[in-house]
JSON list of C-alpha atoms in Angstrom, two decimals:
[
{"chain": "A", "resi": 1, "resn": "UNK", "atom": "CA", "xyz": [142.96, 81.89, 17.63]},
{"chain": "A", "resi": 2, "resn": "UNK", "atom": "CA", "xyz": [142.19, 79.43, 15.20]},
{"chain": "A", "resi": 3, "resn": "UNK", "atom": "CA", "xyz": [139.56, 80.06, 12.69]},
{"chain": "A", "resi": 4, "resn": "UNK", "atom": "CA", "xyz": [137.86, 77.53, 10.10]},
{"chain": "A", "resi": 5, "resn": "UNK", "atom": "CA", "xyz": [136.44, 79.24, 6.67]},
{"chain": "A", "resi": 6, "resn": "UNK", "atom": "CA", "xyz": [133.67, 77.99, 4.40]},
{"chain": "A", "resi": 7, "resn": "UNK", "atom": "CA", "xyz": [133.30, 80.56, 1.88]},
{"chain": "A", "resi": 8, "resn": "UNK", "atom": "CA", "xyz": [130.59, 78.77, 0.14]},
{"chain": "A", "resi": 9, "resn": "UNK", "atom": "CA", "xyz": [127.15, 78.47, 1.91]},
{"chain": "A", "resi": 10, "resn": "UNK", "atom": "CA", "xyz": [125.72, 76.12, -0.89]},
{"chain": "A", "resi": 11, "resn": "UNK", "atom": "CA", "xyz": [126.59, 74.10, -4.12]},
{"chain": "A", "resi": 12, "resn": "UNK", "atom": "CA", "xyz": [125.54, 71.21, -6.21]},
{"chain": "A", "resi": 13, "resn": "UNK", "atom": "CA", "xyz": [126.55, 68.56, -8.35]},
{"chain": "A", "resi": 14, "resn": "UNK", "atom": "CA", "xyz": [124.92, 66.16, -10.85]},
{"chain": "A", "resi": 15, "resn": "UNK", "atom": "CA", "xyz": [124.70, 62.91, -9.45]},
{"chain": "A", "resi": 16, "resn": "UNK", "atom": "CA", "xyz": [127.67, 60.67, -10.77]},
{"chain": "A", "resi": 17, "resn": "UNK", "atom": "CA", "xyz": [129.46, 63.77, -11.60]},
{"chain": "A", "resi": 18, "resn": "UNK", "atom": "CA", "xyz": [132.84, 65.11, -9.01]},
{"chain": "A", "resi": 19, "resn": "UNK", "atom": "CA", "xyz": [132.58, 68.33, -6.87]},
{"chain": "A", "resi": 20, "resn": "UNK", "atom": "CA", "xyz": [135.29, 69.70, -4.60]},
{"chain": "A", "resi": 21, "resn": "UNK", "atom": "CA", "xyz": [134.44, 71.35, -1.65]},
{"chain": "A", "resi": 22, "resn": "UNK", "atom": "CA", "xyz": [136.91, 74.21, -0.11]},
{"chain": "A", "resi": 23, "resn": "UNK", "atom": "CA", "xyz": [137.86, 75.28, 3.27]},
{"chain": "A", "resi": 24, "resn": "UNK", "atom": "CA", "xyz": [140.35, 77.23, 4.16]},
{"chain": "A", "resi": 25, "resn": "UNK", "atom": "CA", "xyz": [142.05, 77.75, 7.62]},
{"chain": "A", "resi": 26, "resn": "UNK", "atom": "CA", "xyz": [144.52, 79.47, 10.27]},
{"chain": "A", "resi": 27, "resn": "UNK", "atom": "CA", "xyz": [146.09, 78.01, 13.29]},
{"chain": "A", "resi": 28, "resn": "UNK", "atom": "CA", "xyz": [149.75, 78.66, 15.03]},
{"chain": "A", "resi": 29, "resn": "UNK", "atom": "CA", "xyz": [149.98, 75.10, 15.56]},
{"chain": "A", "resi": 30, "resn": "UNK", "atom": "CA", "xyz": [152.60, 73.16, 13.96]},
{"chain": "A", "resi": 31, "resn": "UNK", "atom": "CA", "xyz": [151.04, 69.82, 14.46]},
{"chain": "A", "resi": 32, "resn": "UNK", "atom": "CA", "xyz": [146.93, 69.82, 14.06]},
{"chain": "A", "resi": 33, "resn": "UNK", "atom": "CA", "xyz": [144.16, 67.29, 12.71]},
{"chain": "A", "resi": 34, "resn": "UNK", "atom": "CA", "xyz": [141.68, 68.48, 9.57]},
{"chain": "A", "resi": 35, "resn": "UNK", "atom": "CA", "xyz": [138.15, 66.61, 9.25]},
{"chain": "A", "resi": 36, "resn": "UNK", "atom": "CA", "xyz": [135.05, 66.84, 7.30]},
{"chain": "A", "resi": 37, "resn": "UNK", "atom": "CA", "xyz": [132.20, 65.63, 8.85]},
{"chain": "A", "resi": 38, "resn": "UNK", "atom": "CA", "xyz": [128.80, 65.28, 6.96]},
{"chain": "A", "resi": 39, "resn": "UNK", "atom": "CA", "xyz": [125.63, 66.15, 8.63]},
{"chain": "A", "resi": 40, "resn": "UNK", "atom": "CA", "xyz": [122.57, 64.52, 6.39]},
{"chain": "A", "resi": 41, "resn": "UNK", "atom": "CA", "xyz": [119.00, 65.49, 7.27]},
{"chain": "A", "resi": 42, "resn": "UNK", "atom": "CA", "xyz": [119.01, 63.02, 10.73]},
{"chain": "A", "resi": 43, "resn": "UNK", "atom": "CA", "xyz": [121.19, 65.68, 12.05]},
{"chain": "A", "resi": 44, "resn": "UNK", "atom": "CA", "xyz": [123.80, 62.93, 13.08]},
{"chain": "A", "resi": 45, "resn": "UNK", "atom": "CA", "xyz": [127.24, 64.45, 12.25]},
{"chain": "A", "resi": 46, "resn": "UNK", "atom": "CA", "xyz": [129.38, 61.50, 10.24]},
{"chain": "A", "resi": 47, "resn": "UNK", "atom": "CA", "xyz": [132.91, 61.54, 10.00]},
{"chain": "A", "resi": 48, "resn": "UNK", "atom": "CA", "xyz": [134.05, 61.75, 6.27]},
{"chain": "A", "resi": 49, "resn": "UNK", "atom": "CA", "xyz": [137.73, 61.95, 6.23]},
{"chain": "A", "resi": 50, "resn": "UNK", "atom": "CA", "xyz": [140.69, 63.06, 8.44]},
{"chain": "A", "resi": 51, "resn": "UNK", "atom": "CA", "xyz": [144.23, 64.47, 7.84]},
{"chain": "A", "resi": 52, "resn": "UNK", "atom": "CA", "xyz": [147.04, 64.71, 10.25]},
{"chain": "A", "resi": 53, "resn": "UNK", "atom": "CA", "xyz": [148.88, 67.76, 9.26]},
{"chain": "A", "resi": 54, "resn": "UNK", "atom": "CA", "xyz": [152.54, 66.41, 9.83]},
{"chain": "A", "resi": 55, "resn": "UNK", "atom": "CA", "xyz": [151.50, 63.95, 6.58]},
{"chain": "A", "resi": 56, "resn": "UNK", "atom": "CA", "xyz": [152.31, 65.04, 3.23]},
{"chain": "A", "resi": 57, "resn": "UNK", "atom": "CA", "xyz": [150.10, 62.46, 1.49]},
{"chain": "A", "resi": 58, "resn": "UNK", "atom": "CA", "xyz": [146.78, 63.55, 1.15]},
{"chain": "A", "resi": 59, "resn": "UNK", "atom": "CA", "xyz": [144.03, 61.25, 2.79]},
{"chain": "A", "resi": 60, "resn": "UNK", "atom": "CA", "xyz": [141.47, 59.36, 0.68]},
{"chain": "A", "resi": 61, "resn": "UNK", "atom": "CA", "xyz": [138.47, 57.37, 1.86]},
{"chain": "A", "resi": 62, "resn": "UNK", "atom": "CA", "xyz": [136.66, 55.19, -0.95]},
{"chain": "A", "resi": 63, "resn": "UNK", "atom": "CA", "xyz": [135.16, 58.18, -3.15]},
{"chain": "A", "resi": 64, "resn": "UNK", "atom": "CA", "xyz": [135.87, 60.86, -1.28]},
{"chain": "A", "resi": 65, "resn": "UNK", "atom": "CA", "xyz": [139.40, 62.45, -1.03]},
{"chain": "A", "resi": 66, "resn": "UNK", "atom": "CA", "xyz": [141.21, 65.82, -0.08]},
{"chain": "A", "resi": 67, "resn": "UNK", "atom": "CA", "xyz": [143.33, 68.36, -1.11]},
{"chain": "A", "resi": 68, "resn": "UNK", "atom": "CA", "xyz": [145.57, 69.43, 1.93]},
{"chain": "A", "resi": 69, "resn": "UNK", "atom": "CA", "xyz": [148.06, 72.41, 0.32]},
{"chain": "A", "resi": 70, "resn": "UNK", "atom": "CA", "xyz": [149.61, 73.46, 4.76]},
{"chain": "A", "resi": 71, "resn": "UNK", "atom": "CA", "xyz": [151.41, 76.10, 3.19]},
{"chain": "A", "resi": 72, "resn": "UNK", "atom": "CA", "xyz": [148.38, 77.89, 1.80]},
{"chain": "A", "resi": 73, "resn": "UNK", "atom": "CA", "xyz": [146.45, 76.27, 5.02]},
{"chain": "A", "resi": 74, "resn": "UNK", "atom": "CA", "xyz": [144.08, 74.86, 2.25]},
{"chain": "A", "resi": 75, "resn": "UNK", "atom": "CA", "xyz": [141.69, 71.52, 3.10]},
{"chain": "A", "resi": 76, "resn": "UNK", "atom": "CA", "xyz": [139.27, 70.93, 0.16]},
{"chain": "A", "resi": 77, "resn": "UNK", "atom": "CA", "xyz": [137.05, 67.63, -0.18]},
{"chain": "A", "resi": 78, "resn": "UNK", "atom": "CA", "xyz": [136.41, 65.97, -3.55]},
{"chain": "A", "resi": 79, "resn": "UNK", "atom": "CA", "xyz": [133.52, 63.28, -4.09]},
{"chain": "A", "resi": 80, "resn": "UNK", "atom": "CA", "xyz": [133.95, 61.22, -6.90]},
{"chain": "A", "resi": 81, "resn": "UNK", "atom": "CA", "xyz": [130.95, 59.99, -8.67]},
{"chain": "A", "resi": 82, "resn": "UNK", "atom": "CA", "xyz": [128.14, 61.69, -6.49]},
{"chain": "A", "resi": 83, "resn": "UNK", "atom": "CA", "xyz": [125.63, 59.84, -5.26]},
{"chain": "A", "resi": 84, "resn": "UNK", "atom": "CA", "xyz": [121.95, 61.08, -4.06]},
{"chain": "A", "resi": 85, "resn": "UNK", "atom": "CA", "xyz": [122.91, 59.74, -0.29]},
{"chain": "A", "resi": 86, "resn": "UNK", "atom": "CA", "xyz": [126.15, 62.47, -0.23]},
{"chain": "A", "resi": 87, "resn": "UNK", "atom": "CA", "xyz": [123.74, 65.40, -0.26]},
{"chain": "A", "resi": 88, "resn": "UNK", "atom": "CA", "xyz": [123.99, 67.20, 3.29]},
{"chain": "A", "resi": 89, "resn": "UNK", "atom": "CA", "xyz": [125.31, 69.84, 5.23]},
{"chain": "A", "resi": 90, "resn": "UNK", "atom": "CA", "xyz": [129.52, 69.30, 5.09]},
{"chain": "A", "resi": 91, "resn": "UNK", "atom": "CA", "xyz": [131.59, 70.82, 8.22]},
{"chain": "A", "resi": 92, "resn": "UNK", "atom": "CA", "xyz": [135.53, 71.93, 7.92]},
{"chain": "A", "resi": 93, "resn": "UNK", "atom": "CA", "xyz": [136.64, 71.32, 11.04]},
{"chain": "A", "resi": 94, "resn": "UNK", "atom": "CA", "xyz": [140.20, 71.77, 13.07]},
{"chain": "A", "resi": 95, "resn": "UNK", "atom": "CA", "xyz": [142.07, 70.49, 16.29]},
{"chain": "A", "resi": 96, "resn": "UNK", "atom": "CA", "xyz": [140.53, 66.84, 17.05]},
{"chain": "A", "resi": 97, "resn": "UNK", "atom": "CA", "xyz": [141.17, 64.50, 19.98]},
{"chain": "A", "resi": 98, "resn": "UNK", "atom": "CA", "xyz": [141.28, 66.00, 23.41]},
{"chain": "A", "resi": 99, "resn": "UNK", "atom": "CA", "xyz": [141.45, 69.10, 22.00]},
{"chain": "A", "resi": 100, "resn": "UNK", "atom": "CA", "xyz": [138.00, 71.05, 21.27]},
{"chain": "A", "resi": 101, "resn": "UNK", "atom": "CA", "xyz": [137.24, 71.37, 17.50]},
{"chain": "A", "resi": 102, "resn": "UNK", "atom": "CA", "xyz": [136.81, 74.64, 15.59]},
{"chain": "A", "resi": 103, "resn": "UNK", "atom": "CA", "xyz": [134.48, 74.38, 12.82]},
{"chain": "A", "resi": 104, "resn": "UNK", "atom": "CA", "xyz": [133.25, 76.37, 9.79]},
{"chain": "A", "resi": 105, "resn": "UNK", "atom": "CA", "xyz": [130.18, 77.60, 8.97]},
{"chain": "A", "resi": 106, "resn": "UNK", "atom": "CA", "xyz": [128.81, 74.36, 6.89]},
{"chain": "A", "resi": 107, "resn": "UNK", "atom": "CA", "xyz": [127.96, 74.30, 3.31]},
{"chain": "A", "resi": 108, "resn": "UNK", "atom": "CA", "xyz": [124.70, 72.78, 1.85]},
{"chain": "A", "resi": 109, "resn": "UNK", "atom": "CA", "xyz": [125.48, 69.79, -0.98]},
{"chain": "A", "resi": 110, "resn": "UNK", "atom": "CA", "xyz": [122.60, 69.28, -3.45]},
{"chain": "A", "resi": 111, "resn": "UNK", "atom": "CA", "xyz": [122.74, 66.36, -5.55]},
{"chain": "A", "resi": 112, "resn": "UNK", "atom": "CA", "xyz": [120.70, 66.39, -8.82]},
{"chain": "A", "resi": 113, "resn": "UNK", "atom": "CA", "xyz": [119.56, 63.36, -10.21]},
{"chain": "B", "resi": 1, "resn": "UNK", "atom": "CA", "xyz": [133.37, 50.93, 15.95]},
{"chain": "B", "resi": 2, "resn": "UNK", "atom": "CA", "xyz": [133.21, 54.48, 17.74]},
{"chain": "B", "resi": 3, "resn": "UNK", "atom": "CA", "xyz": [129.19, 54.53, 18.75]},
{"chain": "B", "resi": 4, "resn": "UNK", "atom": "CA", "xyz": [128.09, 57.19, 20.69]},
{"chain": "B", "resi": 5, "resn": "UNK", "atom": "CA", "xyz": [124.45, 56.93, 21.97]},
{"chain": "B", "resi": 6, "resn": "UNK", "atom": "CA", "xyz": [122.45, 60.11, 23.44]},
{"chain": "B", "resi": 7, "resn": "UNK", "atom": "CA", "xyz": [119.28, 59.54, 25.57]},
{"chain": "B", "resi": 8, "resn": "UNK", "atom": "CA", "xyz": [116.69, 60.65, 25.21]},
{"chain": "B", "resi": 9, "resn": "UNK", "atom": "CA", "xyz": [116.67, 61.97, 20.83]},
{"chain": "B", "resi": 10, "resn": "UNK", "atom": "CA", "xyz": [114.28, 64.46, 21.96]},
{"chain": "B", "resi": 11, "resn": "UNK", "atom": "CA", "xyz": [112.05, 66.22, 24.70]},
{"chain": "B", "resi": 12, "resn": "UNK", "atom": "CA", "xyz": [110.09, 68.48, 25.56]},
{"chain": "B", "resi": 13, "resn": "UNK", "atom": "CA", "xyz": [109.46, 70.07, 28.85]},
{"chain": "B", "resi": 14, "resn": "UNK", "atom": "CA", "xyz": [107.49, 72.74, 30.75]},
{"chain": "B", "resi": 15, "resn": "UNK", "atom": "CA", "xyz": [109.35, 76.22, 31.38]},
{"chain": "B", "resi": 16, "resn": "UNK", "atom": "CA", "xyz": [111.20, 76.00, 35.02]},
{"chain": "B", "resi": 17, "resn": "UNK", "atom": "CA", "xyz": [111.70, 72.24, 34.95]},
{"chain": "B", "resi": 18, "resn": "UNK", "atom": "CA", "xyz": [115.18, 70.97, 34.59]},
{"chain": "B", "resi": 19, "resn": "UNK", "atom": "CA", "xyz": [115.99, 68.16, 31.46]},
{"chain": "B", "resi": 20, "resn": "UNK", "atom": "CA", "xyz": [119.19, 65.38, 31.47]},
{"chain": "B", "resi": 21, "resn": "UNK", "atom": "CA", "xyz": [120.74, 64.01, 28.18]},
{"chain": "B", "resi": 22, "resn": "UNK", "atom": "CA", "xyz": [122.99, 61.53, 28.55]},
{"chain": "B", "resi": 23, "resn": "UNK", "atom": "CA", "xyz": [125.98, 60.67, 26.39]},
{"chain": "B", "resi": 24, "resn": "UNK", "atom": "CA", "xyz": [127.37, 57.46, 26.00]},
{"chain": "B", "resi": 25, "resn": "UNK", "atom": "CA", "xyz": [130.54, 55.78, 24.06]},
{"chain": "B", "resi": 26, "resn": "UNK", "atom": "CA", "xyz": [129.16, 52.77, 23.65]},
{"chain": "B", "resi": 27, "resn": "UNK", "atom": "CA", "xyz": [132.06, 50.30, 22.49]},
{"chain": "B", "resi": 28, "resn": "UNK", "atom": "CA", "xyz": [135.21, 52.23, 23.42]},
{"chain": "B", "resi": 29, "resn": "UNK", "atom": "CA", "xyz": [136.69, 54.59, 26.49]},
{"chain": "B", "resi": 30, "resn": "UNK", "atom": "CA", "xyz": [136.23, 58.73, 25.93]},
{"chain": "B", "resi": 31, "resn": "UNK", "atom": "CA", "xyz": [139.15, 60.25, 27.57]},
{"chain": "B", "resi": 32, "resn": "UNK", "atom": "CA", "xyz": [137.23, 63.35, 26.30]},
{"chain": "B", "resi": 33, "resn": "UNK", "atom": "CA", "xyz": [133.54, 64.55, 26.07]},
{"chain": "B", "resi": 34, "resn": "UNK", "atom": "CA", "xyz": [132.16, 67.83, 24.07]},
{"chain": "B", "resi": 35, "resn": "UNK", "atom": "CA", "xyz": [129.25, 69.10, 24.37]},
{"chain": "B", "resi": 36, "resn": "UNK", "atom": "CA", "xyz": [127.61, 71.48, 21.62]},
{"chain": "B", "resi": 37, "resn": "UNK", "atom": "CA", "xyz": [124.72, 73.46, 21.01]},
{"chain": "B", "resi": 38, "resn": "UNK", "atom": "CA", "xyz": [123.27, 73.88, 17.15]},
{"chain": "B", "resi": 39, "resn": "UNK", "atom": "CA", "xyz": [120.88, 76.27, 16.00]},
{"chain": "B", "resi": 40, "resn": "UNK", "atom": "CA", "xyz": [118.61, 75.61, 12.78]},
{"chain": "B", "resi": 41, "resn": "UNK", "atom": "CA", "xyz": [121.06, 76.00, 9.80]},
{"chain": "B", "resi": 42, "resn": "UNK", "atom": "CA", "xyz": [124.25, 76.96, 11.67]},
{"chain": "B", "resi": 43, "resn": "UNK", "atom": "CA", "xyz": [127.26, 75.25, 12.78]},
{"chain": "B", "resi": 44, "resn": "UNK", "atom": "CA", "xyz": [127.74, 73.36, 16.30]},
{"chain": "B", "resi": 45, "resn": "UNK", "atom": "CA", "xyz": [128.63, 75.81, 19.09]},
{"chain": "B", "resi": 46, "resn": "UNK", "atom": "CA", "xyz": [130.84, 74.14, 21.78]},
{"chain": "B", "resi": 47, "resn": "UNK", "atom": "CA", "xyz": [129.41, 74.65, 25.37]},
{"chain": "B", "resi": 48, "resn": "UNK", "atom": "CA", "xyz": [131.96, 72.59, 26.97]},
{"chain": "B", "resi": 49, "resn": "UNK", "atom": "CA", "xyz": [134.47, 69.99, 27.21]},
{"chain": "B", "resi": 50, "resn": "UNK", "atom": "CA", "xyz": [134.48, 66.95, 30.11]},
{"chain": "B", "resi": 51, "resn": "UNK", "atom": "CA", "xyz": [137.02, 65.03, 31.42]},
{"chain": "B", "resi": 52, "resn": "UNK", "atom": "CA", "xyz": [136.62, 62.30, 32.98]},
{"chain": "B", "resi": 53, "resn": "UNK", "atom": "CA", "xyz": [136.71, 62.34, 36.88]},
{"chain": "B", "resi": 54, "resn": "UNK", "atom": "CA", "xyz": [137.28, 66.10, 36.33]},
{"chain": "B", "resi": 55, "resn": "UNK", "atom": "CA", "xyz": [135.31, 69.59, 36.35]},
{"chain": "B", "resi": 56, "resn": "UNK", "atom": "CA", "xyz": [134.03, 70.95, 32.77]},
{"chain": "B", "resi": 57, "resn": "UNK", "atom": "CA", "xyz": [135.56, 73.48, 31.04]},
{"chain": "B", "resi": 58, "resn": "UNK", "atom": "CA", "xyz": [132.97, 75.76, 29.55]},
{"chain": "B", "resi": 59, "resn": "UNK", "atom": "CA", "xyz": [133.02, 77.75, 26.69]},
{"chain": "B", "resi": 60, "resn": "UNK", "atom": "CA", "xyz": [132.65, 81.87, 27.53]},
{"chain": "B", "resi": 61, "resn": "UNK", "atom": "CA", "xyz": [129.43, 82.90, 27.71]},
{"chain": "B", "resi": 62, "resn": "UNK", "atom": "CA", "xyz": [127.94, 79.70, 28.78]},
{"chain": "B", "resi": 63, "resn": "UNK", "atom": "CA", "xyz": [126.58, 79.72, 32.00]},
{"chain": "B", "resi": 64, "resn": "UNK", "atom": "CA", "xyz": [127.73, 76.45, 34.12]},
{"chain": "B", "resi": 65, "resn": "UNK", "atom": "CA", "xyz": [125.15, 77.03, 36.83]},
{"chain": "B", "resi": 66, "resn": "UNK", "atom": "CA", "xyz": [122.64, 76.37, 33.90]},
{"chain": "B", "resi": 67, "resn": "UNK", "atom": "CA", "xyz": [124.22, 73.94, 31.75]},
{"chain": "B", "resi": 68, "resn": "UNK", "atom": "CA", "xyz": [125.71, 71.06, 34.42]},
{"chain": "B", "resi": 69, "resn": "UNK", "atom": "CA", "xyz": [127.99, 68.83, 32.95]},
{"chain": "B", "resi": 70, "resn": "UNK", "atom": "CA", "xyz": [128.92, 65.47, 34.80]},
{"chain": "B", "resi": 71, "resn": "UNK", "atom": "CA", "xyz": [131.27, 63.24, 33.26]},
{"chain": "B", "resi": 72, "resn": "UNK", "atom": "CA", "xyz": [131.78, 59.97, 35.95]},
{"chain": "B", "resi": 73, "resn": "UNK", "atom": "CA", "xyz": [133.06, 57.75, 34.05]},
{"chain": "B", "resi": 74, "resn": "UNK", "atom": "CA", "xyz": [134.78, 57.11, 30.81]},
{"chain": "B", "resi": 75, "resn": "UNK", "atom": "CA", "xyz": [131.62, 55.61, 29.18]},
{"chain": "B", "resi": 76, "resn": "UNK", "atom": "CA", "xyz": [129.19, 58.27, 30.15]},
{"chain": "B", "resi": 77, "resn": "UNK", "atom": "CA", "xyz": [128.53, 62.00, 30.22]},
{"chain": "B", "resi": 78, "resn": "UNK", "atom": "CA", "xyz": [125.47, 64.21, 31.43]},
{"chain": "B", "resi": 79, "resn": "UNK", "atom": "CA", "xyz": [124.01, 67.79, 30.44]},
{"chain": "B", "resi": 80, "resn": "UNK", "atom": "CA", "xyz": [121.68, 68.54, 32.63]},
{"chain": "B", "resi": 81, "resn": "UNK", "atom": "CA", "xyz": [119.67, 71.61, 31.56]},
{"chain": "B", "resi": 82, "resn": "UNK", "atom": "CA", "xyz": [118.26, 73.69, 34.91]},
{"chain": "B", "resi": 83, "resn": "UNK", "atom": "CA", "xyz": [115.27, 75.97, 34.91]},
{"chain": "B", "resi": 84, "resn": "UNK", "atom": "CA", "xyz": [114.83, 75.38, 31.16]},
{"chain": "B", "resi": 85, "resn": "UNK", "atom": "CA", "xyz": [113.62, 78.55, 29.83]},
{"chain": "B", "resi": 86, "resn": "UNK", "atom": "CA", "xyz": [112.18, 78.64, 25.52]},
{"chain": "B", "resi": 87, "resn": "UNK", "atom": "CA", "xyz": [115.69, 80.29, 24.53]},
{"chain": "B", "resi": 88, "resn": "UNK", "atom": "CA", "xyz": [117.36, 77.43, 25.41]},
{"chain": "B", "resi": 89, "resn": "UNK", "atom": "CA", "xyz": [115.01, 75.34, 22.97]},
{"chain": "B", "resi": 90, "resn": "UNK", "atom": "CA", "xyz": [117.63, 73.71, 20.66]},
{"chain": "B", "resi": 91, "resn": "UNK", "atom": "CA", "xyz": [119.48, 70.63, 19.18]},
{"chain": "B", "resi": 92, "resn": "UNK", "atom": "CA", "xyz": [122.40, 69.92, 21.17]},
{"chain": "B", "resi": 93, "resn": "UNK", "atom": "CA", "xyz": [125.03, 67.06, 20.95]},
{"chain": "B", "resi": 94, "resn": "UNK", "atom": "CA", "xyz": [127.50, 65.37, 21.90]},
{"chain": "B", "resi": 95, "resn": "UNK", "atom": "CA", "xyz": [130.98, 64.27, 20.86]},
{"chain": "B", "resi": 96, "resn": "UNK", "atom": "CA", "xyz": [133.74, 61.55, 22.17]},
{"chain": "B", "resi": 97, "resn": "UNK", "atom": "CA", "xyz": [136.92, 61.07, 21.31]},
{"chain": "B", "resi": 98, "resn": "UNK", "atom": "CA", "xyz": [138.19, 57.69, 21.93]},
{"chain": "B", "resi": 99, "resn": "UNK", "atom": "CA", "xyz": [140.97, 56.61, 24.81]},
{"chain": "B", "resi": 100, "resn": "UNK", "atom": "CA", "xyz": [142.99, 54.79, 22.12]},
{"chain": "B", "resi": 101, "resn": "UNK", "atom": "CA", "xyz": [142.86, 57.19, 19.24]},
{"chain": "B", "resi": 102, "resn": "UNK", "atom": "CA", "xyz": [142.05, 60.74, 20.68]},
{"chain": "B", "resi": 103, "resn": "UNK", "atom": "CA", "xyz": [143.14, 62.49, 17.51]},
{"chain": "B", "resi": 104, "resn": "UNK", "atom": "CA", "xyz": [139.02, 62.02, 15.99]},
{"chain": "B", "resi": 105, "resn": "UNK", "atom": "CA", "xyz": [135.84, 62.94, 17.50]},
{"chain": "B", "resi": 106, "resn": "UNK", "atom": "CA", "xyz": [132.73, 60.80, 17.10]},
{"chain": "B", "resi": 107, "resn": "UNK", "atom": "CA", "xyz": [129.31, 62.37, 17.36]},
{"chain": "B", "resi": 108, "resn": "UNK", "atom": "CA", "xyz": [126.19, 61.21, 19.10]},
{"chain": "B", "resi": 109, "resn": "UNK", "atom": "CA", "xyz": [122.82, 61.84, 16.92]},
{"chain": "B", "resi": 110, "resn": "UNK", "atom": "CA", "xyz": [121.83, 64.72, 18.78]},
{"chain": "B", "resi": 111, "resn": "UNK", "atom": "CA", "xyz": [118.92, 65.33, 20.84]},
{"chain": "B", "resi": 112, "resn": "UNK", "atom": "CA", "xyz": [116.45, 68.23, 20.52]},
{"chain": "B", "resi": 113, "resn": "UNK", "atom": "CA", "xyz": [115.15, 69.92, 23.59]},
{"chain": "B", "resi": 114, "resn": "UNK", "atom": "CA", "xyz": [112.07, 71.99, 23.30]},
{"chain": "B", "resi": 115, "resn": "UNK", "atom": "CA", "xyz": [110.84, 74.21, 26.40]},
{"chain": "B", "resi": 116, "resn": "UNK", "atom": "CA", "xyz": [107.23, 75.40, 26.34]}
]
C-alpha cells in the first residue's frame, strides 16, 4: 500500500522569510508522480508543484521548490520569500494521472507579517 | 488551462431528498474523474474514480447505491447523493486529470452539501 506522511500538523514562517515543508513517503512503484497542492481558506485545492520520480533534478516553480531525496522516499517543499497569500493548508500527495492519489494528512502554514 | 467547474458550490437539502453535483473540465478532455469527500480539518477521502463511458470504481466502504457516479462524457461527471441523510453533510470535490497529460490532477472548488 502506499502511504503519504505529514509529520507536522502546523508551522509558520515570517513573511519574506523561507520555510521547508516535509513529507515523507512509501510506495513499491518504481515509476510514481509527487505533488503539493495548496488548499487556502476557499477550500479550492491548487496545484503547487509536481515531480516525476524517474527525474533526478528536483522541480522548481517561481518561489517555491522541492527537495526529492527517492532513496530516503523524501519530498519536502521550500517557499522562498513568504508571502501573506502562501498561508493555507499544504497536501503531500502520491500517484497522479489515471491513477487515484494518496495524500497526507495536510499541514497548516501561518504566515506572520 | 486545466479548469474544472463544480455546480452547484453549495446546497442544502431536506433529509430523504436526493442532491446532484456536477463536475466539469472545462477547457480540456478528463480521461479520469475522482471524486472525494473532506471533513472539517482533514484530508480529502477518495469515494471513487470515473471513467469515461465506464462504471465507477468505489473506494471500500463507500456505498455505490448511495453515492451514484455517472461519468458520460469526457467533459462531465455527476455525484448524485440519494436519500441524503445529516452524516453525509460535507464538502466534497472533484478532481480531473487531463486526456493529454494524465500524470496531474486538477481540482474543482468543491461544493458543500448540508442535509437538514
Amino acid at each position: 500500500a502506499q502511504t503519504v506522511t505529514q509529520s507536522q500538523p502546523e508551522m509558520s514562517v515570517q513573511e519574506a522569510e523561507t520555510v521547508t515543508l516535509s513529507c515523507t513517503y512509501d510506495t513499491s512503484e518504481s515509476d510514481y508522480y509527487l505533488f503539493w497542492y495548496k488548499q487556502p481558506p476557499s477550500r479550492q485545492m491548487i496545484l503547487v508543484i509536481r515531480q516525476e520520480a524517474y527525474k533526478q533534478q528536483n522541480a522548481t516553480e517561481n518561489r517555491f521548490s522541492v527537495n526529492f531525496q527517492k532513496a530516503a522516499k523524501s519530498f519536502s517543499l521550500k517557499i522562498s520569500d513568504s508571502q501573506l497569500g502562501d498561508a493555507a493548508m499544504y497536501f503531500c500527495a502520491l500517484g497522479g494521472g489515471s491513477e487515484k492519489l494518496v495524500f497526507g494528512k495536510g499541514m497548516k502554514l501561518t504566515v506572520n507579517p | 488551462g486545466a479548469v474544472v467547474s463544480q455546480h452547484p458550490s453549495w446546497v442544502i437539502c431536506k433529509s430523504g431528498t436526493s442532491v446532484k453535483i456536477e463536475c466539469r473540465s472545462l477547457d480540456f478532455q478528463a480521461t479520469t474523474m475522482f471524486w472525494y469527500r473532506q471533513f472539517p480539518k482533514q484530508s480529502l477521502m477518495l469515494m471513487a474514480t470515473s471513467n469515461e463511458g465506464s462504471k465507477a470504481t468505489y473506494e471500500q466502504g463507500v456505498e455505490k447505491d448511495k453515492f451514484l457516479i455517472n461519468h458520460a462524457s469526457l467533459t462531465l461527471s455527476t455525484l448524485t447523493v440519494t436519500s441524503a441523510h445529516p452524516e453525509d453533510s460535507s464538502f466534497y470535490i472533484c478532481s480531473a486529470s487531463d486526456r493529454g497529460k494524465t500524470d496531474t490532477q486538477y481540482f474543482g472548488p468543491g461544493t458543500r452539501l448540508t442535509v437538514l
